[in-house]
XYZ file of C-alpha atoms in Angstrom:
688
model
C 203.286 313.221 129.304
C 205.717 316.569 128.408
C 204.457 318.845 125.311
C 206.790 319.508 122.294
C 208.221 322.919 123.359
C 209.608 325.177 122.153
C 213.455 323.937 122.942
C 212.277 321.102 121.354
C 210.800 322.654 117.994
C 214.155 325.433 117.974
C 216.072 321.786 118.233
C 213.563 320.604 114.782
C 214.013 323.533 112.775
C 218.131 323.927 113.283
C 218.067 320.129 112.019
C 215.983 320.960 108.664
C 217.368 324.236 108.103
C 220.944 321.776 107.337
C 218.770 318.793 106.093
C 217.488 318.057 102.867
C 214.186 316.650 103.782
C 211.040 318.267 102.665
C 207.837 318.053 105.072
C 205.061 317.898 102.469
C 206.501 320.692 100.542
C 206.289 322.955 104.199
C 208.910 325.231 104.028
C 211.044 325.272 107.790
C 209.244 329.109 108.138
C 206.125 326.995 107.281
C 206.906 324.412 109.748
C 207.708 326.809 112.480
C 204.269 329.027 111.676
C 202.424 325.133 111.895
C 204.063 324.289 115.140
C 203.748 327.493 117.091
C 200.778 329.042 115.443
C 198.285 326.996 113.765
C 198.537 324.116 115.996
C 196.259 324.736 118.839
C 197.584 321.971 120.834
C 200.973 323.792 121.246
C 199.593 327.268 120.674
C 197.341 326.969 123.931
C 200.314 324.987 125.827
C 197.187 322.825 127.331
C 196.498 318.933 127.712
C 196.191 317.736 124.283
C 192.805 315.723 123.649
C 192.751 312.543 125.898
C 192.734 309.647 123.598
C 191.335 307.239 125.986
C 189.407 303.424 125.528
C 186.393 305.082 126.008
C 185.203 301.417 127.511
C 187.816 300.400 130.217
C 189.381 304.495 130.573
C 192.696 302.893 128.451
C 195.561 305.612 127.595
C 197.057 304.028 124.365
C 200.603 303.548 124.809
C 201.404 304.738 121.667
C 204.268 302.788 119.854
C 203.159 302.159 116.594
C 199.794 302.605 114.097
C 197.867 300.522 112.743
C 197.581 300.094 108.838
C 194.548 298.452 107.191
C 192.630 299.025 104.665
C 190.864 301.773 106.302
C 193.403 304.408 106.470
C 192.889 305.354 102.823
C 188.916 305.497 102.969
C 189.294 308.746 105.139
C 190.844 312.027 105.200
C 190.588 314.727 108.154
C 190.927 318.318 106.701
C 193.239 320.353 109.717
C 190.568 321.259 112.819
C 189.033 324.283 112.833
C 187.075 324.527 115.927
C 188.093 322.830 119.370
C 184.951 320.261 118.479
C 186.164 319.140 115.380
C 189.771 318.848 117.442
C 188.367 316.633 119.718
C 186.208 314.286 117.125
C 189.418 313.894 114.668
C 191.927 313.603 117.343
C 190.216 310.301 118.956
C 191.395 308.535 115.802
C 195.012 306.673 114.753
C 194.047 307.019 111.411
C 194.488 311.308 112.208
C 197.613 310.839 113.260
C 199.061 308.495 111.373
C 198.139 310.847 108.336
C 200.029 313.756 109.470
C 202.959 311.429 110.272
C 203.009 309.698 106.473
C 202.566 312.771 105.150
C 205.093 314.732 106.538
C 202.414 317.899 107.492
C 203.393 317.930 110.786
C 205.810 314.789 111.672
C 206.365 316.056 114.999
C 203.030 316.143 116.405
C 202.506 312.206 115.021
C 203.789 311.248 118.589
C 202.523 314.034 120.552
C 199.730 311.307 121.757
C 202.280 309.230 123.552
C 206.354 308.520 124.332
C 207.685 311.157 122.090
C 211.046 310.765 121.908
C 213.427 314.061 120.605
C 216.835 312.317 119.987
C 214.833 309.259 118.664
C 213.023 311.337 116.156
C 216.064 313.825 115.092
C 218.061 310.059 114.439
C 215.439 309.133 112.355
C 215.682 312.429 110.321
C 219.165 312.612 110.050
C 219.165 308.369 109.037
C 216.964 309.706 105.618
C 218.754 312.824 105.046
C 222.344 310.836 104.715
C 220.596 307.706 103.450
C 218.362 308.954 100.409
C 218.332 308.102 97.235
C 217.335 309.268 93.966
C 214.160 309.916 92.569
C 213.741 308.462 89.768
C 214.115 304.290 90.203
C 211.837 301.946 89.688
C 209.925 299.982 92.399
C 211.887 297.134 93.487
C 211.116 294.055 94.807
C 212.249 293.167 98.348
C 211.037 289.954 98.948
C 207.750 288.014 98.154
C 206.459 285.399 100.543
C 204.407 281.768 99.658
C 200.442 282.349 100.630
C 200.385 278.518 99.656
C 197.571 278.538 96.704
C 195.284 281.180 98.834
C 195.570 284.902 98.011
C 194.469 288.142 99.101
C 190.592 288.726 97.401
C 191.134 291.354 94.597
C 190.019 294.378 96.277
C 190.670 293.852 99.933
C 194.314 294.511 101.652
C 196.798 292.722 104.004
C 197.129 295.418 107.515
C 200.420 296.461 108.682
C 201.564 297.426 111.873
C 204.271 299.873 112.371
C 205.957 300.838 115.715
C 206.933 304.310 116.002
C 210.511 305.088 115.801
C 213.290 304.194 113.478
C 212.180 301.094 111.605
C 211.950 297.653 114.029
C 212.376 294.269 113.061
C 209.499 293.483 115.156
C 206.695 296.077 112.410
C 204.479 293.107 110.754
C 202.119 292.777 108.423
C 198.905 290.289 107.822
C 197.778 288.523 104.825
C 193.769 287.776 105.590
C 193.447 285.045 102.449
C 190.069 283.855 101.273
C 190.687 280.535 100.876
C 189.420 276.682 102.249
C 191.828 276.632 105.616
C 192.988 273.582 106.243
C 196.299 271.590 107.527
C 198.348 272.937 104.867
C 196.935 275.905 104.163
C 196.662 279.241 106.316
C 194.162 282.185 106.114
C 195.871 284.152 108.544
C 199.355 284.259 107.739
C 201.890 287.456 109.149
C 205.538 288.176 108.659
C 207.793 290.413 110.853
C 211.712 290.956 109.584
C 210.878 293.417 107.123
C 213.445 295.340 106.117
C 216.799 293.087 105.266
C 220.007 293.240 106.719
C 220.614 296.597 106.249
C 218.822 297.466 108.978
C 219.021 294.697 110.772
C 216.720 292.404 110.563
C 216.871 288.597 108.618
C 217.709 288.710 104.577
C 214.334 286.748 104.523
C 210.473 288.298 106.529
C 210.405 285.455 109.358
C 206.743 283.670 109.931
C 205.074 285.822 112.979
C 202.182 283.554 113.151
C 200.408 281.444 110.934
C 197.004 280.300 111.496
C 194.038 278.245 110.083
C 190.827 279.459 111.450
C 187.405 278.185 110.972
C 186.435 279.310 107.919
C 187.729 282.249 104.590
C 188.600 285.282 105.195
C 187.026 287.061 102.142
C 187.301 290.647 103.325
C 190.477 292.530 105.339
C 191.696 292.064 108.844
C 192.231 294.855 110.937
C 194.656 295.550 114.117
C 194.126 296.673 117.113
C 196.164 300.395 118.271
C 195.875 300.891 122.752
C 197.548 297.622 123.011
C 200.081 298.213 120.317
C 199.177 295.548 117.778
C 198.945 292.329 119.855
C 195.403 291.888 118.494
C 193.872 290.795 115.106
C 190.243 290.817 114.669
C 189.009 289.866 110.764
C 185.703 288.154 109.475
C 185.947 284.284 108.965
C 182.589 282.642 107.171
C 182.172 279.767 109.514
C 179.317 277.244 107.603
C 178.037 279.482 104.759
C 177.384 282.061 108.145
C 179.826 285.221 109.130
C 181.546 285.467 112.167
C 183.635 288.063 113.828
C 187.185 286.721 115.593
C 189.207 288.840 118.043
C 192.489 286.885 118.159
C 195.216 287.667 120.409
C 197.561 286.240 118.178
C 201.089 284.542 119.748
C 204.047 284.720 117.762
C 205.691 281.269 116.792
C 202.090 279.871 116.217
C 202.892 278.083 112.600
C 205.708 278.275 110.877
C 204.884 278.744 107.356
C 201.343 279.649 105.018
C 201.278 275.955 104.125
C 201.748 274.380 107.802
C 199.872 276.297 110.330
C 198.025 275.809 113.488
C 194.270 275.955 113.915
C 193.060 278.860 115.333
C 193.500 280.659 118.585
C 197.009 278.098 118.843
C 198.634 279.102 122.175
C 196.799 282.054 122.084
C 193.286 282.929 122.680
C 190.049 284.812 121.176
C 186.966 285.746 121.263
C 183.871 285.561 118.648
C 180.662 286.768 117.701
C 178.540 284.991 114.974
C 176.762 288.176 113.884
C 174.843 287.060 111.189
C 173.253 283.859 108.936
C 174.396 285.172 106.072
C 178.270 285.564 104.984
C 180.109 288.727 104.752
C 182.374 288.735 101.433
C 182.692 292.126 100.761
C 182.601 293.781 104.073
C 185.615 294.912 105.699
C 185.332 295.796 109.554
C 185.683 299.296 110.049
C 186.775 300.435 113.804
C 186.192 303.244 115.918
C 189.371 302.842 118.280
C 188.408 305.193 120.561
C 184.635 303.711 121.613
C 186.124 300.170 120.682
C 183.383 299.277 118.134
C 182.954 297.986 115.301
C 180.717 298.119 112.175
C 180.673 295.459 109.373
C 178.048 294.428 107.312
C 176.872 291.300 105.488
C 175.990 289.828 101.892
C 172.605 290.299 102.990
C 172.441 294.215 103.091
C 172.308 294.554 107.231
C 174.787 296.655 108.696
C 176.011 296.364 112.030
C 177.681 297.602 115.624
C 179.251 295.294 117.166
C 181.618 296.657 120.945
C 184.004 295.193 122.571
C 186.242 294.686 120.146
C 189.677 295.411 121.059
C 189.141 296.679 124.936
C 188.580 292.948 126.654
C 184.928 290.761 126.548
C 182.877 288.968 123.991
C 181.776 291.144 121.194
C 178.266 291.551 121.197
C 175.732 293.306 118.606
C 175.071 296.855 119.836
C 172.534 297.250 116.543
C 171.880 296.011 113.577
C 169.940 298.304 110.785
C 169.038 296.564 107.413
C 169.567 298.195 103.740
C 169.934 296.137 100.786
C 171.594 293.954 99.006
C 175.727 293.344 99.182
C 177.220 295.788 101.300
C 180.869 297.102 100.776
C 182.965 298.070 104.148
C 181.315 300.581 106.198
C 183.245 304.040 106.642
C 182.428 306.219 109.518
C 182.433 309.831 109.400
C 183.598 310.972 112.839
C 183.089 314.486 112.411
C 179.455 314.030 111.773
C 178.688 310.566 113.526
C 177.601 308.732 110.713
C 178.333 305.328 108.719
C 178.483 305.802 105.121
C 178.840 302.148 103.493
C 177.619 301.145 99.779
C 175.940 298.052 97.759
C 175.679 296.270 95.036
C 172.101 297.604 94.565
C 174.049 300.415 93.774
C 172.648 302.526 96.438
C 174.810 304.468 98.854
C 174.092 304.883 102.325
C 174.425 307.058 105.893
C 173.031 305.576 109.609
C 173.730 307.447 112.293
C 176.610 305.991 114.812
C 173.816 306.550 117.531
C 171.349 303.740 117.133
C 171.294 303.019 112.713
C 168.425 304.868 111.606
C 169.189 306.330 108.232
C 170.525 309.631 108.091
C 167.424 310.476 105.093
C 166.755 308.673 102.443
C 169.704 306.587 100.640
C 171.293 307.739 97.545
C 170.891 305.645 94.318
C 174.435 306.163 92.892
C 174.265 303.692 90.519
C 171.124 303.189 88.028
C 171.405 301.498 84.722
C 169.331 300.289 81.871
C 165.660 299.579 82.764
C 166.405 295.689 84.122
C 169.400 296.520 85.954
C 171.480 298.401 88.161
C 174.767 299.621 88.515
C 176.886 298.281 91.573
C 179.007 299.330 94.395
C 182.336 296.589 94.794
C 183.944 299.075 96.983
C 184.043 301.029 99.899
C 183.379 304.876 100.059
C 186.100 307.549 100.228
C 185.153 310.232 102.920
C 186.854 313.405 103.518
C 186.081 315.157 106.320
C 184.447 318.877 106.706
C 181.461 320.490 107.838
C 180.025 318.620 105.008
C 181.823 315.551 104.062
C 182.221 314.431 100.630
C 181.748 310.657 99.954
C 183.301 309.436 96.727
C 181.861 305.730 95.185
C 182.925 304.029 91.820
C 179.831 302.137 90.203
C 180.152 300.093 86.637
C 176.888 302.087 85.701
C 175.726 305.825 86.986
C 172.574 308.109 86.368
C 174.409 310.539 83.736
C 172.274 308.892 81.610
C 171.470 305.598 83.271
C 173.953 303.824 81.098
C 177.456 304.730 81.900
C 180.266 303.700 84.119
C 180.771 306.628 87.229
C 182.133 308.178 89.349
C 180.257 309.033 91.947
C 180.459 311.758 95.000
C 177.604 312.307 98.073
C 177.889 314.546 100.479
C 177.068 314.050 104.449
C 176.378 317.621 105.968
C 174.824 318.863 109.518
C 171.593 317.855 110.897
C 170.233 315.169 108.191
C 171.549 316.121 105.224
C 172.756 312.871 103.072
C 172.972 314.512 99.003
C 174.093 312.938 95.526
C 176.049 316.079 94.448
C 178.072 314.973 91.116
C 178.695 311.642 88.839
C 181.178 312.020 86.487
C 181.805 309.571 83.221
C 184.946 307.093 83.383
C 184.410 305.240 80.464
C 181.645 303.081 78.689
C 178.863 301.530 80.770
C 177.085 298.175 80.037
C 173.583 297.037 78.904
C 174.534 294.843 81.213
C 175.990 296.346 84.358
C 178.456 294.680 86.567
C 180.339 293.260 83.454
C 183.349 295.572 84.753
C 183.665 296.061 88.282
C 185.293 299.585 89.404
C 187.226 300.014 92.813
C 187.803 303.113 95.192
C 189.346 305.914 94.187
C 192.127 307.741 95.581
C 192.852 311.620 96.640
C 195.934 313.593 96.953
C 197.742 315.068 99.713
C 195.767 318.506 99.294
C 192.098 317.253 100.573
C 194.280 317.146 103.861
C 194.973 320.343 103.550
C 191.484 321.204 102.840
C 192.494 322.917 99.167
C 191.991 322.158 95.489
C 193.567 318.907 94.198
C 192.888 315.990 92.413
C 191.152 312.499 92.740
C 192.249 309.554 91.071
C 190.395 306.467 89.440
C 190.227 303.201 86.976
C 187.233 303.046 84.946
C 187.387 301.832 81.220
C 188.103 303.023 78.107
C 185.394 304.763 76.122
C 185.231 303.402 72.723
C 181.531 304.572 72.529
C 180.433 307.635 74.047
C 177.400 307.833 72.893
C 175.702 304.895 74.735
C 176.386 301.549 76.280
C 178.045 298.118 74.976
C 178.126 294.646 76.485
C 181.800 294.359 75.485
C 184.262 293.782 78.444
C 186.851 297.198 78.661
C 190.248 297.734 78.913
C 190.829 299.888 81.886
C 191.764 303.167 81.740
C 193.027 305.826 84.854
C 191.513 309.638 84.686
C 192.114 312.297 86.984
C 189.754 314.982 88.243
C 190.022 317.820 90.021
C 188.442 318.411 93.270
C 188.185 321.011 96.027
C 187.099 319.840 99.683
C 186.886 323.409 100.780
C 183.903 323.944 98.124
C 183.199 320.438 97.198
C 183.416 321.373 93.423
C 184.240 317.976 91.344
C 185.494 319.263 87.813
C 182.887 318.472 85.098
C 184.894 316.413 83.002
C 188.678 314.201 83.751
C 191.750 316.874 83.539
C 193.729 314.122 82.161
C 193.504 310.116 81.598
C 195.884 306.723 80.130
C 195.190 303.929 79.561
C 197.772 301.607 80.788
C 200.239 299.955 77.486
C 199.613 296.571 78.374
C 196.259 296.781 79.663
C 193.724 293.959 78.225
C 190.075 293.773 78.376
C 189.403 291.400 80.843
C 191.918 293.241 83.273
C 191.016 295.277 86.232
C 192.032 297.460 88.639
C 192.527 296.901 92.219
C 192.036 300.358 94.204
C 193.482 303.376 93.751
C 196.654 303.994 96.202
C 198.103 307.623 96.812
C 201.075 308.511 98.427
C 203.372 311.185 98.980
C 207.296 310.421 100.015
C 210.134 313.942 100.193
C 207.264 315.408 98.295
C 206.986 312.789 95.656
C 203.740 311.601 95.004
C 202.445 308.471 93.158
C 199.622 306.387 92.448
C 199.775 302.777 92.912
C 197.335 299.744 91.670
C 197.343 296.555 90.363
C 195.717 295.464 87.202
C 195.324 292.040 86.275
C 192.636 288.924 85.681
C 191.896 286.656 88.363
C 190.992 283.562 86.314
C 194.608 282.485 86.917
C 195.891 282.770 83.560
C 199.175 282.497 83.655
C 199.808 285.109 81.072
C 197.172 287.674 83.434
C 199.494 290.703 83.013
C 200.142 292.730 86.569
C 200.851 296.636 86.809
C 202.177 298.114 89.938
C 202.424 301.548 88.529
C 203.546 304.861 90.443
C 204.413 308.069 88.182
C 204.759 312.080 88.366
C 201.668 313.921 89.232
C 199.101 315.371 89.294
C 198.927 314.422 85.235
C 198.767 310.782 85.170
C 199.813 309.774 81.369
C 203.227 310.833 82.766
C 203.117 307.841 84.589
C 206.204 305.299 85.196
C 204.706 301.899 84.826
C 206.425 299.398 86.554
C 205.680 295.713 85.917
C 208.238 294.493 88.471
C 206.501 291.808 89.691
C 204.210 290.018 87.572
C 202.196 289.217 90.116
C 199.707 286.896 88.216
C 196.048 287.785 88.234
C 197.079 291.553 89.404
C 196.894 292.128 92.793
C 194.700 292.831 96.030
C 194.666 296.218 97.690
C 197.817 298.108 98.143
C 199.073 299.009 101.576
C 201.082 301.429 101.878
C 204.072 302.027 105.415
C 206.680 304.778 105.533
C 207.426 308.084 103.919
C 211.221 307.428 104.297
C 214.298 307.911 101.784
C 215.556 304.905 103.614
C 216.270 301.937 101.441
C 213.514 299.392 102.397
C 212.440 301.185 104.703
C 209.224 302.876 102.402
C 207.312 299.768 101.184
C 203.986 298.707 99.890
C 202.128 295.397 100.246
C 199.937 293.227 98.865
C 199.192 289.876 97.325
C 199.118 288.382 94.013
C 195.850 286.811 92.766
C 196.431 283.772 90.972
C 199.018 280.893 91.511
C 201.181 279.921 88.746
C 204.458 279.560 87.382
C 206.626 283.121 87.268
C 209.341 282.302 84.658
C 210.639 285.699 84.689
C 213.000 287.096 87.209
C 211.572 289.418 89.259
C 215.462 290.852 91.214
C 215.260 290.911 94.923
C 216.651 289.110 97.458
C 216.868 285.263 97.678
C 213.912 284.064 98.246
C 211.754 285.603 96.311
C 208.815 284.421 94.462
C 210.080 282.529 91.666
C 208.552 279.254 90.104
C 210.660 276.396 88.394
C 210.384 273.270 85.765
C 211.458 270.349 87.403
C 214.267 268.267 85.948
C 213.356 265.500 88.086
C 211.317 264.174 91.038
C 212.600 260.819 93.364
C 210.587 259.733 96.111
C 211.799 257.651 98.527
C 209.694 256.833 101.603
C 207.788 259.989 102.958
C 210.397 262.127 101.261
C 210.519 264.009 97.902
C 213.417 265.658 96.566
C 212.961 267.605 93.575
C 216.294 268.359 91.414
C 215.667 271.706 89.247
C 216.249 272.343 85.457
C 219.740 273.919 84.069
C 219.974 277.464 84.755
C 218.833 277.702 88.751
C 218.637 278.511 91.197
C 215.919 277.792 93.145
C 215.771 280.791 95.247
C 214.442 278.671 97.922
C 215.107 278.448 101.710
C 214.572 275.621 104.604
C 211.227 276.512 105.799
C 209.501 278.153 102.701
C 205.895 276.674 101.162
C 206.370 274.884 97.849
C 203.729 274.179 96.050
C 203.834 271.025 93.602
C 202.043 270.023 90.221
C 202.676 267.974 88.124
C 202.738 264.203 89.216
C 200.573 262.210 87.269
C 198.909 258.997 86.830
C 199.432 257.149 90.108
C 201.533 259.684 91.546
C 198.952 262.097 91.231
C 198.549 262.464 95.280
C 201.974 263.676 95.494
C 200.812 267.217 94.107
C 199.816 269.461 96.882
C 201.489 272.385 99.252
C 204.220 271.595 101.417
C 206.982 272.926 103.540
C 211.169 272.567 102.338
C 213.425 270.997 104.883
C 216.311 270.792 102.616
C 218.049 272.300 100.400
C 221.195 272.132 97.884
C 222.585 274.144 95.074
C 219.794 272.339 92.516
C 217.781 270.100 94.703
C 214.670 270.802 97.430
C 213.617 268.144 99.943
C 210.543 268.299 101.652
C 208.483 265.769 103.900
C 205.054 263.225 102.294
C 203.808 260.711 104.174
C 202.248 259.535 100.509
C 205.526 259.193 98.792
C 207.126 255.959 98.171
C 210.258 254.387 97.123
C 209.178 253.506 93.347
C 208.712 256.855 91.779
C 210.637 259.024 90.286
C 209.196 262.091 87.241
C 210.870 264.667 85.269
C 208.919 267.850 83.348
C 206.475 268.734 85.966
C 206.122 272.056 87.755
C 206.658 273.683 90.968
C 206.410 277.035 91.992
C 205.460 279.504 95.115
C 201.715 279.249 94.242
C 200.535 282.469 95.570
C 202.793 285.483 96.577
C 202.323 287.991 99.454
C 205.065 290.881 97.746
C 206.721 293.781 99.944
C 208.304 296.471 97.334
C 210.370 299.298 98.531
C 209.187 302.594 96.860
C 212.562 303.415 95.993
C 211.181 305.524 93.214
C 209.862 308.104 95.959
C 212.977 308.225 97.837
């Protein structure tokens, strides 16, 4: 494989001198220094670390990267020793981080098919199509997920091919719902970027599967085969089962019209626990083809193989306690860090699952309760790796909610470094669930920066209460080179339309074209139609200056948010999530036809097996043939006509679909039809 040589670098630098593109704040000289001096790969002109599959010996055909829940939970600093470099280069998350943060875009493809012309073309596209900064978020599309949703602190998974945006890029939603013939639990779409980029106007269904159980956690996508497999945990008959699915394009036609897994694809599976898993997303070590995953009884498992072929088998299991979060691998110390709803943080050795040393009691509450940890740790790797979690109660005084910092060091070192108050605690812990914080790009450079976290409003600084309090965003300074976390927040802001019942999704930080933003959803998952959602983006580092976008009004809040690309081109830099509740969205939300918009029905006429709905004045209905529609409001003897259906015909003000229960005698008005729960793609226009 040819390396990027000095001729390539000269061409890249020559182009950048004439462009307005910034690369993570680096000047052209800085890029040259980075490419020619600081990179051990290029400076030594040696074959790069061989990112082979440990079990199969397979080299990756790197045509793209999986982007899942775990990407924002590991931050790799630049390697210093050759040993550190070789360790972190085993992980495609490291290369993805380098690409999307634009610290060194050219090296993002050094592991495979680096095409200089393609790279320069993508830079030209960014330069020529840059949009103004400060624009709000925009809805590209919203697809119906039936009545299901990605769980509140879980995330979709995205696969992005390298080079110019591909219509084959796709995003998968794992849905926490009872599977049925009319409700998918694993649903994916491609053609994400619209007609301006050569794709279809609306996303196309890649696959729609009815799994054997609900999926309460986040899915993950394979790397070595360029994203041809999906791994997930479903709870079949109350028992956690790890499934690796080799999907087939065209299986299923809508979220309301899935096929039974594996359809025309294939699968391997392992029932690894006698109980459920509702909070522990699998973390994949791609090089060793291993998964780390927990369950609701406090057991942590290592399972292999995953994507390399063969049936998954248990490598080891270790018994911890409580309901476990997603585990996160500390690649530099060969340690897995995982939290629990018993308020403890654990560090277990990769080799055999034994404890690095005693677990840390990160969340401690009043005498009869303990604070809970519900979200996976966020790790900043280094000679000492810092781990951050949140807990609704912490050990500052036993009763406040807090941001907790721990450290994994050489040998058997695992220590609690700091706890910081992020709002009022509760006499009864777990009234308000707090989710993962987000670090800015300084952590990648191992320099002082900021960490952002959603806590609660502090209305009683002297002690706890049992009041449910509105969310508040806090920022702290953090220096990964020293581990120093500021003793008090440097800034805070209460979102303008926060209410007491709301909780935040996990925080997501992203930089594109030197503009820094944080994204999160905020709402109540109780299904209330008036639940408030904010997907927020703002100028940092001070969150007080954020611009809060209320587009779209995703009912009940959002799931975790996944970000794909850093791009100045319209529709190529996007965020993905699902709403949390089904219901009518009456306000316009913009975007293209097919946006997730509900409407009132002025009339419904049924023929034998067919229903025709007529939209009230003021349409249009924004549905297309093949869309999933959720119908409610039929009453009395026609109540059985309510349900999830696939649109088979459309008119200017009418929608037609098949319903085997429909007769020729029913005509009703005044009820509603909606998209149910929505999966969204929003353009990061404000980043461009």
